[in-house]
Short mmCIF file of C-alpha atoms in Angstrom, two decimals:
data_model
loop_
_atom_site.label_atom_id
_atom_site.label_comp_id
_atom_site.label_asym_id
_atom_site.label_seq_id
_atom_site.Cartn_x
_atom_site.Cartn_y
_atom_site.Cartn_z
CA MET A 1 -26.43 -149.77 -17.78
CA HIS A 2 -28.09 -146.39 -17.32
CA ARG A 3 -27.99 -143.86 -20.17
CA ILE A 4 -27.31 -140.21 -19.40
CA THR A 5 -27.53 -137.44 -21.97
CA ILE A 6 -25.94 -134.02 -21.51
CA VAL A 7 -26.76 -131.12 -23.84
CA GLY A 8 -23.89 -128.70 -24.44
CA THR A 9 -20.11 -128.46 -24.20
CA GLY A 10 -19.73 -125.36 -22.05
CA PHE A 11 -18.80 -124.87 -18.39
CA GLY A 12 -21.83 -126.63 -16.94
CA ALA A 13 -21.89 -129.54 -19.37
CA LEU A 14 -18.23 -130.49 -18.95
CA THR A 15 -18.36 -130.08 -15.19
CA ALA A 16 -21.39 -132.39 -15.14
CA VAL A 17 -19.40 -135.01 -17.05
CA LYS A 18 -16.54 -134.84 -14.54
CA GLN A 19 -18.85 -134.89 -11.52
CA LEU A 20 -20.82 -137.89 -12.78
CA ARG A 21 -17.63 -139.88 -13.21
CA ALA A 22 -16.31 -138.65 -9.86
CA SER A 23 -19.56 -139.86 -8.26
CA GLY A 24 -18.82 -143.37 -9.50
CA VAL A 25 -21.49 -143.40 -12.19
CA SER A 26 -20.67 -146.05 -14.78
CA ALA A 27 -23.50 -144.99 -17.06
CA ASP A 28 -23.34 -144.63 -20.82
CA LEU A 29 -22.66 -140.88 -21.17
CA THR A 30 -23.69 -139.06 -24.34
CA VAL A 31 -22.92 -135.40 -24.95
CA VAL A 32 -24.87 -133.59 -27.66
CA SER A 33 -23.50 -130.41 -29.26
CA PRO A 34 -22.79 -129.17 -32.79
CA ARG A 35 -19.04 -129.74 -32.40
CA PRO A 36 -16.81 -131.68 -29.97
CA GLU A 37 -15.10 -128.52 -28.77
CA TYR A 38 -15.07 -126.13 -25.85
CA VAL A 39 -14.64 -122.38 -26.26
CA TYR A 40 -13.27 -120.56 -23.23
CA TYR A 41 -15.46 -117.47 -23.36
CA PRO A 42 -13.75 -115.53 -20.51
CA GLY A 43 -10.67 -115.28 -22.72
CA LEU A 44 -12.52 -113.44 -25.50
CA ILE A 45 -11.72 -110.14 -23.77
CA TRP A 46 -8.05 -110.57 -24.78
CA VAL A 47 -8.65 -111.23 -28.49
CA PRO A 48 -9.02 -107.59 -29.67
CA SER A 49 -5.59 -106.67 -28.25
CA GLY A 50 -3.90 -109.82 -29.52
CA LEU A 51 -3.22 -111.31 -26.08
CA ARG A 52 -5.17 -114.33 -27.30
CA THR A 53 -6.06 -115.77 -30.67
CA GLY A 54 -9.24 -117.64 -31.43
CA GLU A 55 -7.40 -120.95 -31.50
CA ASP A 56 -5.94 -120.30 -28.03
CA LEU A 57 -9.51 -120.45 -26.71
CA ARG A 58 -10.86 -123.34 -28.80
CA ILE A 59 -10.25 -126.71 -27.15
CA ASP A 60 -10.67 -130.00 -29.02
CA LEU A 61 -12.48 -132.30 -26.58
CA ALA A 62 -11.59 -135.61 -28.26
CA ARG A 63 -9.04 -136.63 -25.62
CA PHE A 64 -11.18 -135.42 -22.73
CA PHE A 65 -14.16 -137.39 -24.01
CA LYS A 66 -12.00 -140.49 -24.43
CA ARG A 67 -10.71 -140.22 -20.84
CA GLN A 68 -14.22 -139.72 -19.49
CA ARG A 69 -15.73 -142.45 -21.68
CA VAL A 70 -18.13 -140.06 -23.42
CA ASN A 71 -19.90 -140.59 -26.71
CA HIS A 72 -20.24 -137.29 -28.56
CA VAL A 73 -23.12 -136.75 -30.99
CA ALA A 74 -22.59 -133.85 -33.39
CA ALA A 75 -26.11 -132.43 -33.48
CA GLU A 76 -28.41 -129.72 -32.21
CA ALA A 77 -31.16 -130.41 -29.69
CA THR A 78 -34.60 -129.77 -31.22
CA GLY A 79 -37.11 -130.97 -28.62
CA LEU A 80 -38.11 -133.51 -25.98
CA ALA A 81 -40.52 -136.45 -25.92
CA ASN A 82 -41.68 -139.12 -23.48
CA GLY A 83 -41.53 -136.84 -20.44
CA GLY A 84 -37.89 -136.04 -21.03
CA ARG A 85 -36.72 -139.59 -21.69
CA THR A 86 -36.11 -138.85 -25.36
CA LEU A 87 -34.04 -135.92 -26.56
CA GLU A 88 -34.96 -135.02 -30.12
CA THR A 89 -32.00 -133.84 -32.18
CA SER A 90 -31.15 -132.81 -35.72
CA VAL A 91 -29.78 -136.33 -36.35
CA GLY A 92 -32.57 -138.26 -34.65
CA PRO A 93 -33.88 -139.18 -31.18
CA ILE A 94 -31.59 -140.11 -28.28
CA ASN A 95 -33.12 -142.02 -25.37
CA ASN A 96 -31.97 -141.53 -21.80
CA ASP A 97 -32.56 -142.46 -18.18
CA GLY A 98 -31.37 -139.04 -17.06
CA LEU A 99 -30.90 -135.69 -18.81
CA ILE A 100 -28.85 -132.60 -17.95
CA ILE A 101 -29.50 -129.50 -20.04
CA ALA A 102 -26.48 -127.19 -20.07
CA SER A 103 -26.87 -125.67 -23.51
CA GLY A 104 -26.44 -122.05 -22.42
CA GLY A 105 -28.68 -119.09 -23.13
CA ARG A 106 -29.55 -117.03 -26.17
CA PHE A 107 -29.13 -113.29 -26.61
CA ILE A 108 -32.30 -111.29 -27.24
CA LYS A 109 -31.84 -109.64 -30.63
CA LYS A 110 -35.08 -107.63 -30.85
CA LEU A 111 -33.82 -104.07 -30.47
CA PRO A 112 -34.28 -102.17 -33.77
CA GLY A 113 -31.00 -101.92 -35.65
CA ILE A 114 -29.17 -104.41 -33.45
CA LYS A 115 -27.53 -105.81 -36.58
CA HIS A 116 -25.29 -102.73 -36.46
CA ALA A 117 -23.81 -103.82 -33.12
CA ILE A 118 -21.32 -106.59 -32.35
CA THR A 119 -22.22 -108.86 -29.42
CA PRO A 120 -18.77 -109.72 -27.98
CA CYS A 121 -19.72 -112.87 -26.06
CA GLU A 122 -21.33 -114.57 -29.05
CA GLY A 123 -18.01 -116.25 -29.67
CA ILE A 124 -14.60 -116.14 -31.31
CA ALA A 125 -15.88 -114.69 -34.60
CA ALA A 126 -17.35 -111.69 -32.76
CA ALA A 127 -14.13 -111.04 -30.84
CA LEU A 128 -12.12 -111.25 -34.07
CA ALA A 129 -14.54 -108.82 -35.74
CA ILE A 130 -13.90 -106.32 -32.94
CA ARG A 131 -10.15 -106.75 -33.34
CA ASP A 132 -10.29 -106.18 -37.08
CA ARG A 133 -12.65 -103.20 -36.89
CA VAL A 134 -10.52 -101.40 -34.32
CA ARG A 135 -7.31 -102.10 -36.25
CA ALA A 136 -8.88 -100.48 -39.33
CA MET A 137 -10.03 -97.37 -37.45
CA ASP A 138 -7.90 -94.24 -37.41
CA GLY A 139 -10.05 -92.73 -34.67
CA GLY A 140 -13.69 -92.13 -33.75
CA THR A 141 -16.18 -93.14 -31.09
CA ILE A 142 -16.48 -96.67 -29.72
CA ALA A 143 -19.66 -97.24 -27.71
CA MET A 144 -19.98 -100.23 -25.39
CA GLY A 145 -22.95 -101.26 -23.29
CA PHE A 146 -25.35 -103.91 -22.09
CA ALA A 147 -28.97 -104.42 -21.13
CA GLY A 148 -31.03 -107.05 -19.31
CA ASN A 149 -34.02 -109.21 -20.07
CA PRO A 150 -37.04 -106.95 -19.36
CA ASN A 151 -38.97 -109.92 -17.93
CA GLU A 152 -36.08 -111.25 -15.83
CA GLN A 153 -33.42 -108.66 -15.08
CA SER A 154 -31.01 -111.21 -13.61
CA SER A 155 -30.79 -112.88 -17.03
CA MET A 156 -27.89 -110.82 -18.29
CA ARG A 157 -24.15 -110.97 -18.70
CA GLY A 158 -22.83 -107.46 -18.22
CA GLY A 159 -19.52 -108.15 -16.52
CA PRO A 160 -17.49 -108.87 -19.68
CA MET A 161 -18.49 -105.50 -21.13
CA PHE A 162 -16.55 -103.71 -18.38
CA GLU A 163 -13.54 -105.83 -19.36
CA PHE A 164 -13.89 -105.06 -23.07
CA LEU A 165 -14.27 -101.38 -22.14
CA PHE A 166 -11.23 -101.10 -19.88
CA GLY A 167 -9.25 -103.45 -22.09
CA MET A 168 -9.92 -101.27 -25.12
CA ASP A 169 -8.74 -98.21 -23.24
CA THR A 170 -5.52 -100.00 -22.22
CA GLN A 171 -4.99 -101.32 -25.74
CA LEU A 172 -5.39 -97.93 -27.42
CA ARG A 173 -3.05 -96.29 -24.91
CA LYS A 174 -0.37 -98.94 -25.51
CA GLU A 175 -0.77 -98.38 -29.25
CA GLY A 176 -0.38 -94.62 -28.77
CA ARG A 177 -3.81 -93.96 -30.31
CA ARG A 178 -6.06 -93.25 -27.33
CA GLU A 179 -6.27 -89.49 -27.94
CA ARG A 180 -7.92 -90.15 -31.31
CA PHE A 181 -10.76 -92.20 -29.82
CA LYS A 182 -13.74 -91.44 -27.62
CA LEU A 183 -15.02 -94.32 -25.49
CA VAL A 184 -18.64 -94.23 -24.31
CA PHE A 185 -20.24 -96.69 -21.90
CA PHE A 186 -24.04 -96.97 -21.96
CA THR A 187 -26.71 -99.00 -20.18
CA PRO A 188 -30.32 -98.50 -19.03
CA ALA A 189 -29.18 -99.04 -15.44
CA GLU A 190 -28.39 -95.96 -13.38
CA ARG A 191 -25.77 -97.90 -11.44
CA PRO A 192 -24.15 -100.38 -13.79
CA GLY A 193 -22.77 -103.60 -12.35
CA ASN A 194 -25.01 -103.49 -9.30
CA ARG A 195 -24.96 -107.29 -9.03
CA LEU A 196 -21.26 -107.03 -8.18
CA GLY A 197 -22.22 -104.99 -5.12
CA PRO A 198 -22.35 -101.26 -4.23
CA LYS A 199 -18.59 -100.96 -3.65
CA ALA A 200 -17.87 -102.48 -7.04
CA VAL A 201 -20.22 -100.06 -8.82
CA ASN A 202 -18.48 -97.12 -7.21
CA GLY A 203 -15.12 -98.55 -8.22
CA LEU A 204 -16.20 -99.13 -11.83
CA LEU A 205 -17.58 -95.61 -12.24
CA LYS A 206 -14.46 -94.13 -10.65
CA GLU A 207 -12.28 -96.13 -13.04
CA MET A 208 -14.29 -94.89 -16.03
CA ALA A 209 -13.81 -91.31 -14.91
CA ARG A 210 -10.09 -91.86 -14.36
CA ARG A 211 -9.73 -93.26 -17.88
CA ASP A 212 -11.77 -90.43 -19.44
CA ILE A 213 -14.56 -92.79 -20.53
CA ALA A 214 -17.87 -91.01 -21.11
CA THR A 215 -21.09 -92.53 -19.73
CA HIS A 216 -24.73 -92.52 -20.82
CA LEU A 217 -26.63 -94.18 -17.97
CA GLY A 218 -30.19 -94.71 -16.84
CA HIS A 219 -31.98 -94.38 -20.18
CA LYS A 220 -33.91 -97.15 -21.92
CA LEU A 221 -32.48 -98.10 -25.28
CA LYS A 222 -34.57 -97.39 -28.36
CA SER A 223 -32.48 -98.36 -31.38
CA PHE A 224 -29.11 -98.59 -33.08
CA SER A 225 -28.09 -97.38 -36.51
CA GLU A 226 -24.82 -97.76 -38.36
CA ARG A 227 -23.47 -94.61 -36.72
CA GLN A 228 -25.69 -93.90 -33.72
CA VAL A 229 -27.07 -95.17 -30.42
CA THR A 230 -30.54 -93.85 -29.59
CA THR A 231 -32.05 -93.95 -26.08
CA GLU A 232 -35.02 -92.34 -24.39
CA GLY A 233 -32.54 -89.87 -22.95
CA GLY A 234 -31.17 -88.83 -26.32
CA ALA A 235 -28.85 -90.13 -29.02
CA PHE A 236 -25.10 -90.08 -29.52
CA ASP A 237 -22.84 -90.90 -32.44
CA ALA A 238 -20.77 -94.09 -32.55
CA ASP A 239 -18.45 -95.45 -35.22
CA LEU A 240 -18.38 -98.90 -33.57
CA ILE A 241 -21.03 -100.33 -31.23
CA LEU A 242 -20.40 -103.27 -28.90
CA PHE A 243 -23.54 -104.38 -27.11
CA MET A 244 -24.48 -107.27 -24.84
CA PRO A 245 -28.28 -107.74 -24.84
CA GLY A 246 -30.21 -109.60 -22.18
CA MET A 247 -30.50 -113.37 -22.35
CA THR A 248 -33.37 -115.79 -22.75
CA GLY A 249 -33.77 -119.54 -23.26
CA ASN A 250 -32.63 -121.52 -26.29
CA ALA A 251 -35.01 -121.57 -29.25
CA TRP A 252 -35.45 -125.34 -29.00
CA PHE A 253 -37.09 -124.94 -25.58
CA ASP A 254 -40.16 -123.64 -27.42
CA ALA A 255 -40.66 -127.11 -28.91
CA THR A 256 -40.99 -128.66 -25.43
CA ASP A 257 -43.39 -128.57 -22.49
CA LEU A 258 -40.59 -127.70 -20.07
CA PRO A 259 -41.67 -125.05 -17.51
CA ARG A 260 -40.27 -121.59 -18.26
CA SER A 261 -39.43 -118.58 -16.15
CA PRO A 262 -40.84 -115.12 -16.97
CA GLY A 263 -37.68 -114.46 -18.97
CA GLY A 264 -37.95 -117.66 -21.01
CA LEU A 265 -35.35 -119.75 -19.18
CA LEU A 266 -35.96 -123.26 -17.86
CA GLN A 267 -37.47 -123.21 -14.39
CA ALA A 268 -35.35 -125.03 -11.81
CA ASP A 269 -35.57 -125.82 -8.11
CA ALA A 270 -32.80 -125.66 -5.50
CA GLN A 271 -31.56 -129.11 -6.59
CA CYS A 272 -31.39 -127.97 -10.27
CA ARG A 273 -34.35 -130.21 -11.18
CA VAL A 274 -36.86 -129.12 -13.79
CA PRO A 275 -40.24 -129.42 -12.02
CA GLY A 276 -42.62 -131.99 -13.47
CA PHE A 277 -39.92 -133.78 -15.45
CA PRO A 278 -38.33 -136.65 -13.49
CA ARG A 279 -34.55 -136.93 -13.81
CA VAL A 280 -34.32 -133.83 -16.00
CA TYR A 281 -31.85 -131.25 -14.68
CA VAL A 282 -30.55 -127.87 -15.85
CA ALA A 283 -27.34 -125.99 -15.13
CA GLY A 284 -25.88 -122.65 -16.17
CA ASP A 285 -27.33 -119.92 -18.36
CA ALA A 286 -30.18 -122.12 -19.62
CA GLY A 287 -31.85 -122.16 -16.20
CA SER A 288 -33.66 -119.83 -13.81
CA PHE A 289 -32.81 -120.79 -10.23
CA PRO A 290 -34.07 -119.76 -6.79
CA GLY A 291 -31.75 -117.32 -5.08
CA PRO A 292 -30.88 -113.65 -4.67
CA ASP A 293 -31.48 -111.23 -7.53
CA TRP A 294 -27.72 -110.74 -7.95
CA MET A 295 -27.09 -114.41 -8.78
CA PRO A 296 -24.62 -114.20 -11.68
CA LYS A 297 -24.71 -115.68 -15.14
CA GLN A 298 -21.08 -116.76 -15.31
CA GLY A 299 -19.02 -119.90 -15.79
CA HIS A 300 -18.25 -120.27 -12.08
CA MET A 301 -21.95 -120.31 -11.22
CA ALA A 302 -22.62 -122.83 -14.00
CA ASP A 303 -19.94 -125.10 -12.53
CA LEU A 304 -21.54 -124.96 -9.07
CA GLN A 305 -24.98 -125.74 -10.46
CA ALA A 306 -23.67 -128.54 -12.66
CA ARG A 307 -22.00 -130.25 -9.71
CA ALA A 308 -25.28 -130.22 -7.81
CA ALA A 309 -27.24 -131.46 -10.84
CA ALA A 310 -24.80 -134.31 -11.49
CA ARG A 311 -24.72 -135.40 -7.83
CA ASN A 312 -28.49 -135.42 -7.66
CA LEU A 313 -28.94 -137.33 -10.90
CA ALA A 314 -26.36 -139.89 -9.74
CA ALA A 315 -28.25 -140.25 -6.45
CA GLU A 316 -31.56 -140.78 -8.24
CA LEU A 317 -30.13 -143.44 -10.53
CA GLN A 318 -28.83 -145.22 -7.42
CA GLY A 319 -32.25 -145.09 -5.78
CA GLN A 320 -31.37 -142.31 -3.36
CA GLU A 321 -33.00 -138.96 -2.59
CA PRO A 322 -31.45 -135.99 -4.45
CA THR A 323 -30.47 -133.49 -1.76
CA ALA A 324 -27.47 -131.60 -3.13
CA THR A 325 -27.84 -127.85 -3.57
CA PHE A 326 -25.48 -125.17 -4.85
CA ARG A 327 -24.06 -122.15 -3.10
CA VAL A 328 -24.68 -118.77 -4.70
CA GLU A 329 -21.31 -117.18 -5.28
CA LEU A 330 -20.06 -114.44 -7.55
CA LEU A 331 -16.32 -114.52 -8.09
CA CYS A 332 -14.57 -112.58 -10.82
CA ILE A 333 -11.62 -110.44 -11.79
CA VAL A 334 -12.65 -107.41 -13.84
CA ASP A 335 -9.62 -107.38 -16.13
CA THR A 336 -8.15 -104.37 -17.95
CA ASN A 337 -5.55 -106.24 -20.09
CA ASP A 338 -2.73 -105.47 -17.66
CA SER A 339 -4.42 -105.29 -14.23
CA GLY A 340 -7.70 -106.29 -12.62
CA MET A 341 -10.18 -105.63 -9.81
CA LEU A 342 -11.14 -108.65 -7.71
CA VAL A 343 -14.83 -108.97 -6.75
CA GLY A 344 -16.32 -111.66 -4.56
CA ARG A 345 -19.90 -111.88 -3.31
CA THR A 346 -21.92 -114.42 -1.36
CA GLU A 347 -25.04 -114.07 0.75
CA ARG A 348 -22.75 -113.32 3.71
CA PHE A 349 -20.14 -110.94 2.34
CA ASN A 350 -19.11 -108.70 -0.55
CA ILE A 351 -15.39 -108.12 -1.14
CA VAL A 352 -13.92 -105.66 -3.64
CA LEU A 353 -10.14 -105.33 -3.97
CA PRO A 354 -8.74 -102.47 -6.07
CA SER A 355 -7.17 -103.01 -9.45
CA MET A 356 -3.62 -104.36 -9.47
CA ARG A 357 -1.37 -106.19 -11.90
CA LEU A 358 -1.31 -109.32 -9.74
CA PHE A 359 -5.00 -110.00 -10.46
CA HIS A 360 -4.44 -109.84 -14.23
CA TRP A 361 -1.79 -112.53 -13.95
CA LEU A 362 -3.97 -114.56 -11.59
CA LYS A 363 -6.72 -114.51 -14.20
CA ARG A 364 -4.32 -115.74 -16.84
CA ALA A 365 -3.01 -118.43 -14.49
CA PHE A 366 -6.55 -119.59 -13.77
CA GLU A 367 -7.22 -119.87 -17.49
CA TRP A 368 -4.20 -122.18 -17.88
CA TRP A 369 -5.19 -124.25 -14.83
CA TYR A 370 -8.83 -124.57 -15.88
CA LEU A 371 -8.17 -125.47 -19.51
CA ARG A 372 -5.54 -128.11 -18.86
CA GLN A 373 -8.19 -130.56 -17.61
CA PHE A 374 -9.75 -130.63 -21.08
CA ARG A 375 -6.59 -130.84 -23.20
#
């Protein structure tokens, strides 16, 4: 029986598991991650307001793994050997006949003073820290922003910051405290959210103006301090800083000979293969894929890439040519805690629908629908 190893328990990894089984693969499946759990990162935006708790978003994968006949190894990947046929881990080597790397990306924490900022999408602990800090504040300035990877601008996850921003505004208004706070949005980009499309950028900036959110755009970031954000265009005070830096590859990639993109991600082809490493695939934030410069780093895109990777690996193990590719598709609802703007983009069209309550409830319904498959 063939042995397949999957690194990670995020969107791409779990979708790869499902797709492999759906493709009729009867291989011995091993998933490697520190814990047998899945954290639904899109729901982190609702933690500061109390719409979600950390445990609402943490899914124990024991039953899912049992249904899918998966062996979970609680470990961290540390390297590769034998041309990819051996995954080195913190608990020892794991041999495979096929490998899918879906271990996500890593935020670049090199900006001076970045320790003074909270990175919201680092996980549940970060979202809870935001909740607790805001609850303890009687007023002041909350600054929120994001930046990209200077060597690979597409390696970024800026979308959630708009949701934290608008969600914070909604939260403070519902609490009757908004007049005591100043919200500032900052980013080096002159037109933030450009990957969503021109119409979306205009809509986001209009929404910021409507909500009386100040902006500091188009200036390269220089540093953070406990009470200040400094850019090449000047500095401004901030009592709480939320910042999403650009992304790069996992640290363990450095201990391998896997080909890297300029931004440090794993290089991939249109079939999600890692060039030069037979039957080694990558999906999600860990990879750099061919496509338009607006290709998103989001769970939906990771799912599409993981399906292609799993289909191709299954084909190879059955002696067939791997031909599956993935469509490039951005699909999201920019949520505000009680409404949302729907954005869709492919290489053929770009749709932006204005904010309405229906989209907020659709986002919550999707969360329920998506998570039930892992419970």
